[in-house]
Short mmCIF file of C-alpha atoms and ligand atoms in Angstrom, two decimals:
data_model
loop_
_atom_site.label_atom_id
_atom_site.label_comp_id
_atom_site.label_asym_id
_atom_site.label_seq_id
_atom_site.Cartn_x
_atom_site.Cartn_y
_atom_site.Cartn_z
CA MET A 1 45.77 -15.99 -69.27
CA SER A 2 46.05 -20.09 -70.38
CA SER A 3 45.03 -21.75 -66.90
CA LYS A 4 43.56 -18.43 -65.51
CA ARG A 5 39.76 -17.15 -65.68
CA ALA A 6 39.00 -13.54 -65.98
CA PRO A 7 37.87 -11.74 -63.02
CA PHE A 8 33.98 -11.21 -61.85
CA ILE A 9 33.67 -7.52 -61.13
CA VAL A 10 30.44 -6.15 -59.21
CA ILE A 11 29.67 -2.69 -58.88
CA GLU A 12 26.88 -1.74 -56.19
CA GLY A 13 25.40 1.47 -54.59
CA LEU A 14 22.36 3.29 -53.97
CA ASP A 15 20.15 4.59 -56.59
CA ARG A 16 21.65 7.80 -58.01
CA SER A 17 25.07 6.74 -57.02
CA GLY A 18 26.43 6.96 -60.46
CA LYS A 19 26.97 3.02 -61.01
CA THR A 20 25.45 3.02 -64.52
CA THR A 21 27.79 5.57 -65.49
CA GLN A 22 30.72 4.11 -63.95
CA THR A 23 30.23 0.85 -64.77
CA SER A 24 29.81 1.64 -68.52
CA LEU A 25 33.13 4.18 -68.12
CA LEU A 26 34.74 1.05 -66.89
CA GLN A 27 33.90 -1.18 -69.60
CA SER A 28 34.92 1.38 -72.22
CA LYS A 29 38.28 1.82 -70.42
CA LEU A 30 38.86 -1.99 -69.94
CA GLU A 31 37.94 -2.45 -73.72
CA SER A 32 40.40 0.06 -75.03
CA ALA A 33 43.03 -1.84 -72.61
CA GLY A 34 42.08 -4.67 -74.79
CA ILE A 35 40.60 -6.56 -72.07
CA ALA A 36 37.45 -8.73 -73.41
CA THR A 37 34.47 -7.57 -71.44
CA LYS A 38 30.81 -8.29 -70.61
CA LEU A 39 28.77 -5.47 -69.15
CA MET A 40 25.84 -7.09 -67.39
CA LYS A 41 23.01 -5.76 -65.10
CA PHE A 42 20.60 -6.89 -62.51
CA PRO A 43 17.72 -6.45 -62.42
CA ASP A 44 17.75 -7.67 -66.21
CA ARG A 45 14.76 -6.53 -67.34
CA THR A 46 15.12 -8.34 -70.89
CA THR A 47 13.92 -11.81 -69.81
CA THR A 48 10.75 -12.84 -68.76
CA ILE A 49 11.37 -12.67 -65.13
CA GLY A 50 12.92 -9.32 -65.63
CA GLN A 51 9.83 -7.86 -66.94
CA MET A 52 7.85 -8.87 -64.29
CA ILE A 53 10.38 -6.96 -61.95
CA ASP A 54 10.07 -4.21 -64.50
CA SER A 55 6.62 -3.66 -63.78
CA TYR A 56 6.82 -3.67 -60.22
CA LEU A 57 9.54 -1.47 -59.66
CA LYS A 58 7.66 0.87 -62.11
CA SER A 59 4.59 0.40 -59.89
CA THR A 60 2.30 -0.90 -63.07
CA SER A 61 2.09 -4.31 -61.05
CA GLU A 62 2.10 -5.29 -57.25
CA LEU A 63 3.62 -8.23 -55.65
CA ASP A 64 3.84 -9.43 -52.19
CA ASP A 65 7.39 -8.34 -50.57
CA HIS A 66 8.64 -12.07 -50.72
CA VAL A 67 7.96 -12.73 -54.38
CA ILE A 68 9.46 -9.79 -55.58
CA HIS A 69 12.55 -10.85 -53.69
CA LEU A 70 12.78 -14.18 -54.90
CA LEU A 71 12.36 -12.96 -58.73
CA PHE A 72 15.33 -10.66 -58.31
CA SER A 73 17.12 -14.10 -56.91
CA ALA A 74 15.63 -15.95 -59.84
CA ASN A 75 16.77 -13.42 -62.33
CA ARG A 76 20.48 -13.83 -60.98
CA TRP A 77 20.37 -17.66 -61.33
CA GLU A 78 19.14 -17.37 -64.88
CA LEU A 79 22.28 -16.04 -65.82
CA ALA A 80 24.65 -18.05 -63.28
CA SER A 81 25.77 -20.21 -65.86
CA THR A 82 26.56 -17.69 -68.59
CA ILE A 83 28.75 -15.68 -65.83
CA GLU A 84 30.87 -18.96 -65.27
CA SER A 85 31.10 -19.64 -68.95
CA LEU A 86 32.27 -16.23 -69.72
CA LEU A 87 34.66 -15.97 -66.92
CA ASN A 88 36.29 -19.20 -67.99
CA GLU A 89 36.49 -18.28 -71.37
CA GLY A 90 38.41 -15.03 -70.27
CA THR A 91 36.17 -12.64 -70.54
CA THR A 92 35.61 -10.29 -67.80
CA VAL A 93 32.42 -9.62 -66.51
CA LEU A 94 31.36 -6.25 -65.50
CA CYS A 95 27.83 -6.26 -63.30
CA ASP A 96 25.91 -3.25 -62.42
CA ARG A 97 24.24 -4.65 -59.14
CA TYR A 98 24.21 -8.60 -57.95
CA ALA A 99 23.00 -10.38 -54.83
CA PHE A 100 24.25 -7.47 -52.26
CA SER A 101 21.37 -5.15 -53.76
CA GLY A 102 18.96 -7.86 -53.28
CA ILE A 103 19.47 -8.34 -49.35
CA ALA A 104 20.09 -4.22 -48.71
CA PHE A 105 16.85 -3.31 -50.82
CA SER A 106 14.52 -6.13 -49.40
CA ALA A 107 15.77 -6.12 -46.01
CA SER A 108 15.25 -2.45 -45.90
CA LYS A 109 11.26 -2.86 -46.18
CA ILE A 110 9.70 -2.03 -42.99
CA VAL A 111 6.35 -2.42 -41.48
CA ALA A 112 4.36 0.62 -42.05
CA SER A 113 3.34 1.67 -38.72
CA SER A 114 6.82 1.72 -37.54
CA SER A 115 8.27 4.25 -40.17
CA SER A 116 6.97 7.49 -38.80
CA SER A 117 6.73 6.45 -34.85
CA ALA A 118 8.89 6.06 -31.84
CA ASP A 119 8.19 2.33 -32.20
CA PRO A 120 11.18 0.07 -33.19
CA VAL A 121 11.46 -0.42 -36.78
CA VAL A 122 10.30 -3.89 -38.00
CA PRO A 123 11.60 -5.32 -41.07
CA LYS A 124 9.31 -6.99 -43.25
CA LEU A 125 11.74 -9.39 -44.44
CA PRO A 126 14.49 -10.85 -42.00
CA PHE A 127 18.25 -10.36 -43.46
CA GLU A 128 19.09 -13.94 -43.36
CA TRP A 129 15.85 -14.72 -45.13
CA CYS A 130 16.57 -12.34 -47.79
CA ARG A 131 20.58 -13.40 -48.31
CA ALA A 132 19.44 -17.48 -48.45
CA PRO A 133 18.12 -17.59 -52.00
CA ASP A 134 21.07 -16.18 -53.46
CA ILE A 135 23.40 -18.70 -51.47
CA GLY A 136 25.86 -20.24 -53.91
CA LEU A 137 25.40 -18.02 -56.97
CA PRO A 138 28.80 -17.39 -58.46
CA ALA A 139 30.95 -15.29 -56.29
CA PRO A 140 32.37 -12.03 -57.49
CA ASP A 141 36.36 -11.43 -57.19
CA VAL A 142 35.73 -7.64 -56.33
CA VAL A 143 32.61 -5.40 -55.08
CA LEU A 144 32.98 -1.69 -56.00
CA PHE A 145 30.75 0.09 -53.55
CA LEU A 146 29.87 3.33 -54.73
CA ASP A 147 28.98 4.94 -51.45
CA ILE A 148 27.06 8.68 -51.34
CA ALA A 149 24.77 10.26 -48.89
CA PRO A 150 20.90 9.61 -49.70
CA GLU A 151 20.50 13.37 -49.51
CA GLN A 152 22.99 13.96 -52.16
CA ALA A 153 21.93 10.88 -54.34
CA LYS A 154 18.47 12.74 -53.98
CA GLN A 155 19.34 15.68 -55.49
CA ARG A 156 20.75 13.65 -58.87
CA GLY A 157 18.36 13.75 -61.50
CA GLY A 158 15.69 11.19 -61.83
CA PHE A 159 15.47 10.20 -58.24
CA GLY A 160 12.16 9.22 -57.09
CA GLU A 161 10.81 7.93 -60.45
CA GLU A 162 10.70 4.13 -59.25
CA ARG A 163 9.74 2.24 -56.32
CA TYR A 164 12.40 2.39 -53.40
CA GLU A 165 13.67 5.73 -54.50
CA LYS A 166 12.66 7.62 -51.22
CA GLU A 167 15.21 9.28 -48.81
CA GLU A 168 14.19 6.91 -45.70
CA MET A 169 14.53 3.63 -47.49
CA GLN A 170 17.80 4.82 -49.19
CA ALA A 171 19.06 5.73 -45.68
CA ARG A 172 18.21 2.22 -44.66
CA VAL A 173 19.48 0.51 -47.62
CA ARG A 174 22.99 2.59 -47.15
CA LYS A 175 23.09 1.17 -43.39
CA LEU A 176 22.33 -2.69 -44.92
CA PHE A 177 24.73 -2.37 -47.48
CA GLU A 178 27.35 -1.12 -44.67
CA ARG A 179 26.63 -4.04 -42.54
CA ILE A 180 26.98 -6.57 -46.03
CA GLY A 181 30.14 -5.05 -46.71
CA GLU A 182 31.66 -5.91 -43.18
CA GLU A 183 29.78 -9.09 -42.95
CA THR A 184 31.48 -10.05 -45.97
CA SER A 185 34.90 -8.60 -45.73
CA SER A 186 35.14 -10.68 -42.09
CA SER A 187 33.79 -13.95 -43.76
CA SER A 188 35.78 -16.68 -44.84
CA LEU A 189 35.49 -15.32 -48.24
CA ASN A 190 37.80 -12.30 -47.52
CA PRO A 191 40.25 -12.58 -44.65
CA SER A 192 41.27 -8.89 -45.60
CA PRO A 193 38.85 -6.08 -44.97
CA SER A 194 39.59 -3.32 -47.56
CA SER A 195 38.95 0.41 -48.14
CA SER A 196 39.67 2.51 -51.40
CA SER A 197 43.20 3.26 -49.14
CA SER A 198 43.92 -0.14 -49.26
CA PRO A 199 46.24 -2.16 -51.58
CA THR A 200 44.41 -2.81 -55.00
CA ALA A 201 42.23 -5.63 -54.92
CA ALA A 202 44.81 -7.66 -57.07
CA GLU A 203 47.77 -6.92 -54.53
CA ARG A 204 45.36 -8.68 -51.72
CA LEU A 205 44.61 -11.56 -53.50
CA PRO A 206 46.16 -14.51 -51.80
CA GLN A 207 48.01 -17.10 -54.19
CA ASP A 208 46.77 -20.20 -52.93
CA GLY A 209 43.68 -20.88 -54.90
CA ARG A 210 41.48 -19.59 -51.60
CA ASN A 211 38.01 -18.18 -52.39
CA THR A 212 38.23 -14.32 -51.71
CA LEU A 213 35.80 -11.39 -52.37
CA ASP A 214 37.09 -7.76 -51.47
CA TRP A 215 34.52 -5.34 -50.77
CA VAL A 216 35.92 -1.82 -51.98
CA ILE A 217 34.00 1.48 -50.65
CA VAL A 218 34.42 4.33 -53.07
CA ASP A 219 33.46 7.86 -52.42
CA ALA A 220 30.72 8.60 -55.07
CA GLY A 221 30.02 11.86 -54.06
CA LYS A 222 33.32 13.15 -56.11
CA ASP A 223 33.23 13.99 -59.62
CA VAL A 224 32.76 11.42 -62.23
CA GLU A 225 36.55 11.34 -63.69
CA SER A 226 37.57 11.34 -60.09
CA VAL A 227 35.43 8.25 -59.22
CA SER A 228 36.41 6.69 -62.82
CA ALA A 229 39.92 6.76 -61.86
CA GLU A 230 39.42 5.27 -58.00
CA LEU A 231 37.57 2.35 -60.04
CA TRP A 232 40.21 1.81 -62.57
CA ASP A 233 42.86 1.53 -60.00
CA ALA A 234 40.96 -0.82 -58.09
CA VAL A 235 40.25 -3.61 -60.91
CA TYR A 236 42.91 -3.13 -63.93
CA PRO A 237 45.63 -5.06 -62.48
CA LEU A 238 43.03 -7.78 -61.76
CA ALA A 239 41.52 -7.60 -65.26
CA ARG A 240 44.85 -7.22 -67.11
CA ASP A 241 46.24 -10.44 -65.12
CA GLY A 242 43.33 -12.71 -64.41
CA THR A 243 43.21 -15.06 -61.62
CA ASN A 244 43.89 -18.81 -60.76
CA HIS A 245 41.23 -18.61 -57.97
CA PRO A 246 38.41 -21.21 -58.98
CA ILE A 247 35.05 -19.32 -59.50
CA GLY A 248 33.56 -19.07 -55.64
CA LYS A 249 30.03 -19.81 -54.54
CA LEU A 250 28.52 -16.92 -52.54
CA TRP A 251 28.25 -17.15 -49.11
CA ALA A 252 28.32 -21.10 -49.53
N1 LIG B 1 16.79 -4.18 -56.68
C1 LIG B 1 17.60 -4.30 -57.83
C2 LIG B 1 16.17 -4.74 -55.75
O1 LIG B 1 15.59 -4.54 -54.85
N2 LIG B 1 16.95 -6.37 -55.51
C3 LIG B 1 17.73 -6.58 -56.36
O2 LIG B 1 18.31 -7.77 -56.20
C4 LIG B 1 18.32 -5.65 -57.51
C5 LIG B 1 19.49 -6.50 -58.17
O3 LIG B 1 15.96 -2.59 -57.91
N3 LIG B 1 16.27 0.19 -56.89
C6 LIG B 1 16.32 -2.77 -56.59
C7 LIG B 1 17.26 -1.48 -56.58
C8 LIG B 1 16.65 -0.48 -57.28
C9 LIG B 1 15.87 -1.01 -58.55
O4 LIG B 1 17.40 -1.05 -59.89
C10 LIG B 1 16.16 -0.63 -59.90
P1 LIG B 1 18.45 -0.09 -61.44
O5 LIG B 1 19.85 -0.19 -61.15
O6 LIG B 1 17.92 1.20 -61.00
O7 LIG B 1 17.68 -1.09 -62.50
#
């Protein structure tokens, strides 16, 4: 891969969509295929900022909604240069959640009085405000969105242990992910909207050095092996061949 760099692959989804299982399965498969891979996860709870996020998610601390949103973003920025170095060195970066979760979860918080009445739902934080702090982060080459109905996610073990793990909130998060996928696919970052039945990410990448981001929707309600096989098909050619494209800047 002399003049090429490795790809940046992000896995997104609702809580209990199987992201963590799938991300580590994908890492094992990539490594078995001889592809150097670094597994990352956001929030990264090991840093000082990550520890503040961890205690907020476990409800052992309270933070203003704006503050926690900015901490999630700062947690990505503190690892942005590491991501770029790894990609340039030829290590594929496989990341469990990224800026898309940042928007989807924060923008799905609503003003309490509007949640159970016939009033219009009022978001606490505007969508554009939520997106702003992540503008300019290293852009992934492909986002694999594990799609699952909140009712099904709820039946999986561990649901409800952390803040945000409530069915109504997850339903709003899913809608926002849908919006982000559509907007990201139709933005200048990605001229070709995609789905899991389309050609693989590598096949869709244009060869002219243009910045691209593919949003691939995967049905996460299927069994673990089927989902894993679909993810593999979506990323293997890209991970094997690398890419000539410079690392993009998210939404910049
Ligand atoms: N989350 C995650 C956010 O609210 N904003 C973010 O920027 C990120 C990366 O943290 N409910 C939420 C989504 C999850 C929670 O994630 C913890 P995980 O993958 O369960 O550790």
